[in-house]
Amino acid sequence: MAKKNKREKKIQDADGLYSFLKHYVDFLIKHSYKEIKYIGLEKIPTDGAVIIAPNHTNALMDALVVLSRQKAPTVFVARADLFKIPILKKIFTFLKIMPIMRIRDGVSEVKKNDEIIQKSIDVLLDHVPFCILPEGTHRAMHSLLPLGKGIFRIALQTQELLPEGTPLYIVPFGIEYGNFFRFRSTVLAQVGDPINVKEFMASRGDTPVPVVMNEMKEILAQRMKEMIVYIPDDEHYDATYELCAVMNNQYAKRYAKEHPSEKRRSLTTRYACNKAIVQDITELREQNPEGAEKLLSLASKFHDKREKAQISLSSAVVKKPLYSNLLKNIIFLVTLPYTIPAGIVTLPLTGITELLLTKFKDKAFHNSVRFVATLLLWPLLMIIYAVLAFCLLPWEWALAAWLLSIPAPIISQDAYRLLRIMISDVKFTYNGKMRRMVKELRKTYNQYVK
């Protein structure tokens, strides 16, 4: 009797090892940030195929934030040049990431996308969430690059193949990082209103497909911008962001009064206030160009001097940073007997990570490198430390030492952050010129922005 042909495994098929390891990845993602908050997940439809469309600012971390929103898997696409290294190709395929060519890879290479598009359609037909970063490349800025057409091409082709009455949705997904480059920062991920592709196409009647795609692109871009702190002006980007940080506390006081259920220092409050500040600056530029130019010029000078002095924005936004962070500084000093050994046991991980970082000129990759290094190397180090501990110490002491070393990467990163901010606070406190600039900046802002 002839054997049945075994079906070729699809990238979206269930995988026991993937499901098992996803719990570990999700756990590590949640502990790679001090706080990670998802808002609006209930907006993601469950009655059809779904394409998640996030902004792209932080390399692999963007995809991991999307992945960790739910227990079920999500299929992704990533730039094809990352797949040229055989070991990375195997890892990405295991992680359910497919390669996609970009125009910069050459016209002949882009033609290879036809196969990937077909696989993407197949993923959606199986009702597995599919994520594509429509900007096509990352940029570590609170902004949004022009969207490519690939996501809409896939959406339209898939909608035609779906059963009658089954819709396809494009879901805007905004990712807002507290800091693009610092490990253990914060993440606010927000889901916007989905675009029902079936209804959208029906409402456009006989409108040519290219026109429909452009209309859909404009709508998606607008909804993505609504989910992030969008700074539209690249020329005055740094100055605008400095003003967001310097004025956020003032806005937060007012916001907390208007929204009693919100905490002043919550991620959502900071996000709402930064959005309001950007909007006020945009309106000022339209209504009072001269005043706006003076304000932004002052903010730009402050940015340059602060960077040169290596002072953190977090030090410059409070009146007396040393007193404001007094409790954190005390905690740092009290916990030194633990944080110093934690730093020592993580030295191999830190050393290898820092060596790898020298290979990446684009700082947007740095957190991704730190994450992958921790993901792969820390379990190996824990095995080595377990063997050494149980060989050299009584089992009770060995077990205690090993258990205490488990959170060492997180503790050492937090300790380093506290030390860095403490040094920055001291610099700012004894830099009278910088403190006067902050006062002048706030005064000028309040003079022009009512």
Short mmCIF file of C-alpha atoms in Angstrom, two decimals:
data_model
loop_
_atom_site.label_atom_id
_atom_site.label_comp_id
_atom_site.label_asym_id
_atom_site.label_seq_id
_atom_site.Cartn_x
_atom_site.Cartn_y
_atom_site.Cartn_z
CA MET A 1 0.00 0.00 0.00
CA ALA A 2 1.47 3.38 -1.03
CA LYS A 3 2.40 5.76 1.73
CA LYS A 4 0.59 9.05 1.91
CA ASN A 5 2.70 12.08 1.11
CA LYS A 6 3.55 13.89 4.30
CA ARG A 7 2.28 17.48 4.25
CA GLU A 8 5.04 20.05 4.25
CA LYS A 9 5.15 21.80 7.60
CA LYS A 10 3.95 25.39 7.51
CA ILE A 11 5.59 28.15 9.51
CA GLN A 12 2.30 28.79 11.33
CA ASP A 13 1.80 25.16 12.39
CA ALA A 14 1.77 24.30 16.09
CA ASP A 15 5.20 23.47 17.49
CA GLY A 16 5.60 21.97 20.95
CA LEU A 17 9.14 23.25 21.49
CA TYR A 18 8.15 26.73 20.28
CA SER A 19 5.18 26.81 22.66
CA PHE A 20 7.37 25.68 25.56
CA LEU A 21 10.12 28.23 24.88
CA LYS A 22 7.61 31.04 24.26
CA HIS A 23 6.80 31.03 27.98
CA TYR A 24 10.49 31.66 28.69
CA VAL A 25 10.70 34.41 26.04
CA ASP A 26 7.55 36.10 27.35
CA PHE A 27 8.90 35.93 30.90
CA LEU A 28 12.19 37.49 29.84
CA ILE A 29 10.46 40.21 27.80
CA LYS A 30 8.36 41.23 30.79
CA HIS A 31 11.51 41.45 32.92
CA SER A 32 13.54 43.28 30.27
CA TYR A 33 11.45 46.33 31.14
CA LYS A 34 10.61 47.90 34.48
CA GLU A 35 7.04 48.18 33.28
CA ILE A 36 5.26 46.97 30.18
CA LYS A 37 1.63 47.93 29.71
CA TYR A 38 -0.84 46.90 26.99
CA ILE A 39 -3.93 49.00 26.31
CA GLY A 40 -6.79 48.16 23.97
CA LEU A 41 -6.03 44.47 23.32
CA GLU A 42 -9.79 43.90 23.29
CA LYS A 43 -9.89 45.89 20.03
CA ILE A 44 -8.08 43.08 18.18
CA PRO A 45 -10.91 41.29 16.31
CA THR A 46 -11.55 37.58 16.76
CA ASP A 47 -14.04 37.08 13.91
CA GLY A 48 -11.57 37.14 11.01
CA ALA A 49 -7.97 37.26 9.84
CA VAL A 50 -5.72 39.82 11.54
CA ILE A 51 -2.64 41.74 10.41
CA ILE A 52 -0.88 43.57 13.25
CA ALA A 53 0.80 46.80 12.07
CA PRO A 54 3.19 48.26 14.70
CA ASN A 55 5.55 51.20 14.40
CA HIS A 56 9.21 50.21 14.09
CA THR A 57 11.71 51.94 16.37
CA ASN A 58 13.63 49.29 18.28
CA ALA A 59 14.67 46.44 15.97
CA LEU A 60 13.76 42.96 17.30
CA MET A 61 12.23 44.33 20.51
CA ASP A 62 9.23 45.68 18.56
CA ALA A 63 8.33 42.20 17.37
CA LEU A 64 8.85 40.72 20.83
CA VAL A 65 6.53 43.30 22.41
CA VAL A 66 3.86 42.33 19.87
CA LEU A 67 4.51 38.62 20.42
CA SER A 68 4.16 38.86 24.21
CA ARG A 69 0.69 40.39 24.03
CA GLN A 70 -0.90 36.90 24.01
CA LYS A 71 -0.05 33.24 24.60
CA ALA A 72 -0.79 32.14 21.03
CA PRO A 73 1.95 32.48 18.37
CA THR A 74 2.21 35.25 15.79
CA VAL A 75 4.01 35.02 12.44
CA PHE A 76 6.33 37.89 11.47
CA VAL A 77 8.37 39.11 8.54
CA ALA A 78 11.82 40.69 8.85
CA ARG A 79 14.37 42.17 6.45
CA ALA A 80 15.93 39.44 4.35
CA ASP A 81 19.58 40.40 4.90
CA LEU A 82 19.29 39.11 8.48
CA PHE A 83 18.69 35.62 7.05
CA LYS A 84 22.02 35.46 5.19
CA ILE A 85 23.75 33.98 8.25
CA PRO A 86 22.71 30.26 8.32
CA ILE A 87 22.36 30.00 12.11
CA LEU A 88 20.23 33.16 12.23
CA LYS A 89 18.07 31.81 9.41
CA LYS A 90 17.34 28.67 11.45
CA ILE A 91 16.62 30.69 14.58
CA PHE A 92 14.30 33.12 12.76
CA THR A 93 12.42 30.29 11.04
CA PHE A 94 11.96 28.55 14.40
CA LEU A 95 10.65 31.84 15.81
CA LYS A 96 8.11 32.00 12.96
CA ILE A 97 9.79 34.92 11.20
CA MET A 98 9.92 34.99 7.39
CA PRO A 99 12.34 37.03 5.22
CA ILE A 100 11.07 39.85 3.06
CA MET A 101 13.06 41.78 0.46
CA ARG A 102 13.21 45.56 0.28
CA ILE A 103 13.67 47.84 -2.73
CA ARG A 104 17.19 48.61 -1.56
CA ASP A 105 18.00 44.89 -1.98
CA GLY A 106 17.49 45.24 -5.74
CA VAL A 107 14.59 44.69 -8.15
CA SER A 108 15.60 41.07 -8.85
CA GLU A 109 15.57 40.31 -5.12
CA VAL A 110 12.21 41.99 -4.55
CA LYS A 111 10.64 39.58 -7.07
CA LYS A 112 11.37 36.79 -4.57
CA ASN A 113 8.74 38.35 -2.30
CA ASP A 114 5.99 36.67 -4.34
CA GLU A 115 6.65 33.40 -2.49
CA ILE A 116 6.68 35.15 0.89
CA ILE A 117 3.45 36.96 0.06
CA GLN A 118 1.82 33.62 -0.74
CA LYS A 119 3.04 32.17 2.56
CA SER A 120 1.75 35.27 4.35
CA ILE A 121 -1.65 34.80 2.75
CA ASP A 122 -1.61 31.15 3.82
CA VAL A 123 -0.89 32.22 7.41
CA LEU A 124 -3.88 34.56 7.37
CA LEU A 125 -6.15 31.95 5.78
CA ASP A 126 -5.34 29.73 8.77
CA HIS A 127 -6.46 32.63 11.03
CA VAL A 128 -3.03 32.93 12.65
CA PRO A 129 -2.15 36.56 13.52
CA PHE A 130 0.39 37.99 11.11
CA CYS A 131 2.62 40.96 11.93
CA ILE A 132 4.28 43.19 9.38
CA LEU A 133 6.08 46.43 10.24
CA PRO A 134 4.76 48.67 7.47
CA GLU A 135 7.54 51.28 7.71
CA GLY A 136 9.93 48.67 6.31
CA THR A 137 12.87 49.81 8.44
CA HIS A 138 13.39 50.99 11.98
CA ARG A 139 14.23 54.45 13.25
CA ALA A 140 14.76 55.14 16.95
CA MET A 141 12.63 58.27 17.04
CA HIS A 142 9.17 59.24 18.25
CA SER A 143 8.00 59.53 14.67
CA LEU A 144 6.71 57.49 11.76
CA LEU A 145 8.33 56.80 8.39
CA PRO A 146 6.23 56.55 5.19
CA LEU A 147 4.41 53.21 5.03
CA GLY A 148 5.17 50.68 2.31
CA LYS A 149 2.52 49.05 0.13
CA GLY A 150 3.39 45.43 0.94
CA ILE A 151 1.01 45.18 3.89
CA PHE A 152 -1.93 46.39 1.78
CA ARG A 153 -1.03 44.13 -1.14
CA ILE A 154 -1.09 41.13 1.19
CA ALA A 155 -4.34 42.31 2.81
CA LEU A 156 -6.20 42.76 -0.49
CA GLN A 157 -5.04 39.44 -1.94
CA THR A 158 -5.94 37.59 1.25
CA GLN A 159 -9.39 39.19 1.47
CA GLU A 160 -10.22 37.88 -2.01
CA LEU A 161 -9.35 34.33 -0.93
CA LEU A 162 -11.13 34.31 2.42
CA PRO A 163 -14.54 32.59 2.67
CA GLU A 164 -17.58 34.76 2.02
CA GLY A 165 -18.43 36.81 5.09
CA THR A 166 -15.00 36.45 6.70
CA PRO A 167 -13.33 39.84 7.13
CA LEU A 168 -9.66 40.73 7.31
CA TYR A 169 -8.48 43.47 9.65
CA ILE A 170 -5.37 45.64 9.71
CA VAL A 171 -4.76 46.58 13.34
CA PRO A 172 -2.61 49.66 14.17
CA PHE A 173 -0.31 48.91 17.10
CA GLY A 174 1.60 51.76 18.75
CA ILE A 175 4.74 50.99 20.77
CA GLU A 176 6.06 53.78 22.99
CA TYR A 177 9.40 53.21 24.75
CA GLY A 178 10.59 55.20 27.74
CA ASN A 179 14.09 54.94 26.29
CA PHE A 180 15.08 53.32 23.00
CA PHE A 181 18.59 52.36 24.10
CA ARG A 182 18.44 51.56 27.82
CA PHE A 183 17.70 48.04 29.01
CA ARG A 184 15.02 47.87 31.72
CA SER A 185 13.20 50.98 30.49
CA THR A 186 9.39 51.05 30.01
CA VAL A 187 6.95 50.15 27.24
CA LEU A 188 3.43 51.36 26.57
CA ALA A 189 1.76 49.35 23.78
CA GLN A 190 -1.61 50.55 22.50
CA VAL A 191 -4.01 49.07 19.98
CA GLY A 192 -5.82 51.46 17.66
CA ASP A 193 -9.10 51.07 15.77
CA PRO A 194 -8.80 48.25 13.19
CA ILE A 195 -9.40 48.74 9.47
CA ASN A 196 -11.98 46.26 8.16
CA VAL A 197 -10.54 45.61 4.69
CA LYS A 198 -13.72 43.93 3.41
CA GLU A 199 -15.92 46.87 4.39
CA PHE A 200 -13.35 49.39 3.20
CA MET A 201 -13.18 47.80 -0.26
CA ALA A 202 -16.97 47.60 -0.49
CA SER A 203 -17.31 51.29 0.39
CA ARG A 204 -14.94 52.26 -2.44
CA GLY A 205 -16.97 50.55 -5.16
CA ASP A 206 -15.16 50.64 -8.51
CA THR A 207 -12.30 52.82 -7.31
CA PRO A 208 -9.01 51.57 -8.82
CA VAL A 209 -7.00 49.32 -6.50
CA PRO A 210 -3.90 51.61 -6.37
CA VAL A 211 -6.12 54.48 -5.23
CA VAL A 212 -7.77 52.30 -2.57
CA MET A 213 -4.36 51.18 -1.32
CA ASN A 214 -3.20 54.79 -0.97
CA GLU A 215 -6.37 55.74 0.91
CA MET A 216 -5.93 52.78 3.23
CA LYS A 217 -2.28 53.71 3.74
CA GLU A 218 -3.21 57.25 4.80
CA ILE A 219 -5.82 55.96 7.27
CA LEU A 220 -3.44 53.40 8.79
CA ALA A 221 -0.65 55.97 9.10
CA GLN A 222 -2.99 58.38 10.88
CA ARG A 223 -4.24 55.71 13.30
CA MET A 224 -0.67 54.61 14.04
CA LYS A 225 0.33 58.22 14.78
CA GLU A 226 -2.55 58.45 17.24
CA MET A 227 -1.09 55.52 19.22
CA ILE A 228 2.40 57.02 19.68
CA VAL A 229 4.01 60.31 20.68
CA TYR A 230 4.37 61.52 17.11
CA ILE A 231 6.86 64.37 16.59
CA PRO A 232 6.31 65.44 12.97
CA ASP A 233 9.26 67.81 12.68
CA ASP A 234 12.64 66.12 12.18
CA GLU A 235 14.47 69.45 12.09
CA HIS A 236 13.35 70.39 15.61
CA TYR A 237 12.98 66.82 16.88
CA ASP A 238 15.57 66.98 19.68
CA ALA A 239 14.33 70.37 20.88
CA THR A 240 10.72 69.18 20.93
CA TYR A 241 11.60 66.03 22.85
CA GLU A 242 13.58 68.05 25.41
CA LEU A 243 10.52 70.23 25.95
CA CYS A 244 8.35 67.14 26.41
CA ALA A 245 10.63 65.99 29.22
CA VAL A 246 11.09 69.39 30.85
CA MET A 247 7.37 70.31 30.80
CA ASN A 248 5.86 66.88 31.46
CA ASN A 249 5.59 67.29 35.25
CA GLN A 250 3.71 70.58 34.88
CA TYR A 251 1.25 69.00 32.43
CA ALA A 252 0.97 65.88 34.61
CA LYS A 253 -0.25 67.89 37.61
CA ARG A 254 -3.07 69.34 35.54
CA TYR A 255 -3.81 65.99 33.88
CA ALA A 256 -4.05 64.22 37.25
CA LYS A 257 -6.60 66.77 38.47
CA GLU A 258 -8.69 66.27 35.33
CA HIS A 259 -8.32 62.46 35.50
CA PRO A 260 -8.42 61.47 39.22
CA SER A 261 -8.11 57.77 38.41
CA GLU A 262 -4.73 58.31 36.71
CA LYS A 263 -1.47 58.47 38.64
CA ARG A 264 0.82 61.40 37.88
CA ARG A 265 3.79 59.21 36.99
CA SER A 266 1.97 56.45 35.14
CA LEU A 267 2.92 55.52 31.58
CA THR A 268 -0.47 56.63 30.29
CA THR A 269 -0.20 60.03 31.99
CA ARG A 270 3.29 60.60 30.61
CA TYR A 271 2.10 59.56 27.16
CA ALA A 272 -0.97 61.84 27.25
CA CYS A 273 1.09 64.81 28.47
CA ASN A 274 3.80 64.33 25.85
CA LYS A 275 1.11 64.20 23.15
CA ALA A 276 -0.38 67.43 24.49
CA ILE A 277 3.01 69.16 24.59
CA VAL A 278 3.79 68.18 20.99
CA GLN A 279 0.35 69.43 19.93
CA ASP A 280 0.87 72.76 21.75
CA ILE A 281 4.28 73.24 20.12
CA THR A 282 2.82 72.44 16.69
CA GLU A 283 0.06 75.01 17.20
CA LEU A 284 2.59 77.57 18.46
CA ARG A 285 4.63 77.15 15.28
CA GLU A 286 1.52 77.86 13.22
CA GLN A 287 0.25 80.81 15.27
CA ASN A 288 3.49 82.41 16.44
CA PRO A 289 6.46 81.30 14.30
CA GLU A 290 8.87 83.79 15.88
CA GLY A 291 7.99 82.72 19.43
CA ALA A 292 8.24 79.07 18.46
CA GLU A 293 11.64 79.62 16.87
CA LYS A 294 12.93 81.31 20.02
CA LEU A 295 11.60 78.51 22.25
CA LEU A 296 12.92 75.69 20.05
CA SER A 297 16.30 77.39 19.66
CA LEU A 298 16.63 77.62 23.44
CA ALA A 299 15.59 73.97 23.82
CA SER A 300 18.12 72.94 21.17
CA LYS A 301 20.94 74.73 23.00
CA PHE A 302 19.87 73.06 26.24
CA HIS A 303 19.91 69.66 24.52
CA ASP A 304 23.44 70.17 23.18
CA LYS A 305 24.84 71.37 26.53
CA ARG A 306 23.10 68.58 28.45
CA GLU A 307 24.48 65.93 26.08
CA LYS A 308 27.97 67.43 26.31
CA ALA A 309 27.79 67.42 30.11
CA GLN A 310 26.44 63.83 30.04
CA ILE A 311 23.47 64.72 32.20
CA SER A 312 20.36 62.55 31.97
CA LEU A 313 17.02 64.12 31.11
CA SER A 314 15.59 62.48 34.22
CA SER A 315 17.93 64.66 36.32
CA ALA A 316 16.96 67.86 34.54
CA VAL A 317 13.19 67.50 34.82
CA VAL A 318 12.92 67.78 38.62
CA LYS A 319 13.86 70.82 40.72
CA LYS A 320 16.05 68.97 43.24
CA PRO A 321 17.02 65.60 41.74
CA LEU A 322 19.24 64.52 44.64
CA TYR A 323 16.35 64.97 47.09
CA SER A 324 13.72 63.60 44.70
CA ASN A 325 15.71 60.39 44.23
CA LEU A 326 16.91 60.19 47.83
CA LEU A 327 14.97 57.00 48.60
CA LYS A 328 16.30 55.27 45.47
CA ASN A 329 19.85 56.32 46.35
CA ILE A 330 19.47 54.93 49.87
CA ILE A 331 18.12 51.64 48.47
CA PHE A 332 21.09 51.50 46.09
CA LEU A 333 23.58 51.91 48.94
CA VAL A 334 21.81 49.47 51.28
CA THR A 335 21.62 46.74 48.62
CA LEU A 336 25.29 47.00 47.59
CA PRO A 337 26.18 43.77 49.48
CA TYR A 338 23.92 41.97 46.99
CA THR A 339 24.30 44.09 43.84
CA ILE A 340 28.12 43.85 43.84
CA PRO A 341 28.13 40.00 43.78
CA ALA A 342 25.27 40.15 41.24
CA GLY A 343 27.44 42.33 39.03
CA ILE A 344 30.36 39.92 39.39
CA VAL A 345 28.40 36.78 38.42
CA THR A 346 27.00 38.59 35.37
CA LEU A 347 30.46 39.74 34.19
CA PRO A 348 30.75 36.97 31.55
CA LEU A 349 27.32 37.91 30.17
CA THR A 350 28.12 41.63 30.30
CA GLY A 351 31.52 41.15 28.66
CA ILE A 352 30.18 39.07 25.77
CA THR A 353 27.25 41.44 25.29
CA GLU A 354 29.49 44.52 25.19
CA LEU A 355 31.75 42.77 22.68
CA LEU A 356 28.75 41.99 20.47
CA LEU A 357 27.53 45.59 20.72
CA THR A 358 30.74 46.80 19.08
CA LYS A 359 29.59 44.98 15.93
CA PHE A 360 26.40 47.06 15.73
CA LYS A 361 26.87 50.73 14.86
CA ASP A 362 23.10 51.28 14.91
CA LYS A 363 22.22 51.75 18.59
CA ALA A 364 18.63 50.68 17.88
CA PHE A 365 19.96 47.09 17.81
CA HIS A 366 21.59 47.29 21.23
CA ASN A 367 18.60 46.27 23.35
CA SER A 368 17.87 43.42 20.94
CA VAL A 369 21.46 42.19 21.31
CA ARG A 370 21.23 42.45 25.11
CA PHE A 371 17.97 40.52 25.09
CA VAL A 372 19.19 37.70 22.83
CA ALA A 373 22.48 37.42 24.75
CA THR A 374 20.60 37.12 28.05
CA LEU A 375 18.10 34.69 26.52
CA LEU A 376 20.81 32.31 25.30
CA LEU A 377 23.76 32.78 27.67
CA TRP A 378 22.23 33.24 31.11
CA PRO A 379 20.70 29.71 31.30
CA LEU A 380 24.12 28.28 30.32
CA LEU A 381 25.87 30.35 32.98
CA MET A 382 23.31 29.25 35.57
CA ILE A 383 24.11 25.60 34.77
CA ILE A 384 27.84 26.28 35.14
CA TYR A 385 27.30 28.16 38.41
CA ALA A 386 25.13 25.33 39.74
CA VAL A 387 27.86 22.76 39.07
CA LEU A 388 30.54 24.96 40.66
CA ALA A 389 28.39 25.84 43.68
CA PHE A 390 27.39 22.25 44.50
CA CYS A 391 30.97 21.05 44.01
CA LEU A 392 32.55 23.70 46.22
CA LEU A 393 29.91 24.44 48.89
CA PRO A 394 27.61 22.51 51.25
CA TRP A 395 24.37 21.88 49.40
CA GLU A 396 22.36 24.30 51.57
CA TRP A 397 24.75 27.17 50.83
CA ALA A 398 25.06 26.12 47.20
CA LEU A 399 21.30 26.13 46.71
CA ALA A 400 20.91 29.52 48.39
CA ALA A 401 23.72 31.07 46.35
CA TRP A 402 22.35 29.65 43.11
CA LEU A 403 18.79 30.85 43.78
CA LEU A 404 20.04 34.33 44.70
CA SER A 405 21.99 34.52 41.45
CA ILE A 406 18.96 33.86 39.21
CA PRO A 407 17.75 37.51 39.05
CA ALA A 408 21.33 38.87 38.89
CA PRO A 409 21.09 40.28 35.31
CA ILE A 410 18.00 42.31 36.25
CA ILE A 411 19.42 43.47 39.59
CA SER A 412 22.76 44.47 38.11
CA GLN A 413 21.09 46.42 35.28
CA ASP A 414 18.87 48.28 37.76
CA ALA A 415 21.85 48.98 40.00
CA TYR A 416 23.84 50.33 37.07
CA ARG A 417 20.90 52.56 36.12
CA LEU A 418 20.61 53.93 39.67
CA LEU A 419 24.36 54.59 39.78
CA ARG A 420 24.27 56.34 36.40
CA ILE A 421 21.32 58.54 37.45
CA MET A 422 22.94 59.28 40.82
CA ILE A 423 26.08 60.56 39.07
CA SER A 424 23.90 62.55 36.66
CA ASP A 425 21.94 64.07 39.56
CA VAL A 426 25.16 65.23 41.21
CA LYS A 427 26.39 66.77 37.95
CA PHE A 428 23.12 68.64 37.43
CA THR A 429 22.87 69.81 41.05
CA TYR A 430 26.30 71.44 40.87
CA ASN A 431 25.88 72.82 37.35
CA GLY A 432 24.29 76.20 37.99
CA LYS A 433 24.26 77.16 34.32
CA MET A 434 22.23 74.08 33.38
CA ARG A 435 19.75 74.67 36.19
CA ARG A 436 19.27 78.27 35.09
CA MET A 437 18.71 77.08 31.51
CA VAL A 438 15.92 74.75 32.68
CA LYS A 439 14.22 77.61 34.54
CA GLU A 440 14.52 79.86 31.50
CA LEU A 441 13.18 77.09 29.27
CA ARG A 442 10.09 76.60 31.46
CA LYS A 443 9.54 80.35 31.73
CA THR A 444 9.82 80.83 27.95
CA TYR A 445 7.51 77.89 27.29
CA ASN A 446 4.83 79.23 29.64
CA GLN A 447 5.22 82.68 28.10
CA TYR A 448 4.36 81.45 24.61
CA VAL A 449 2.17 78.41 25.30
CA LYS A 450 -0.95 79.38 27.21
#
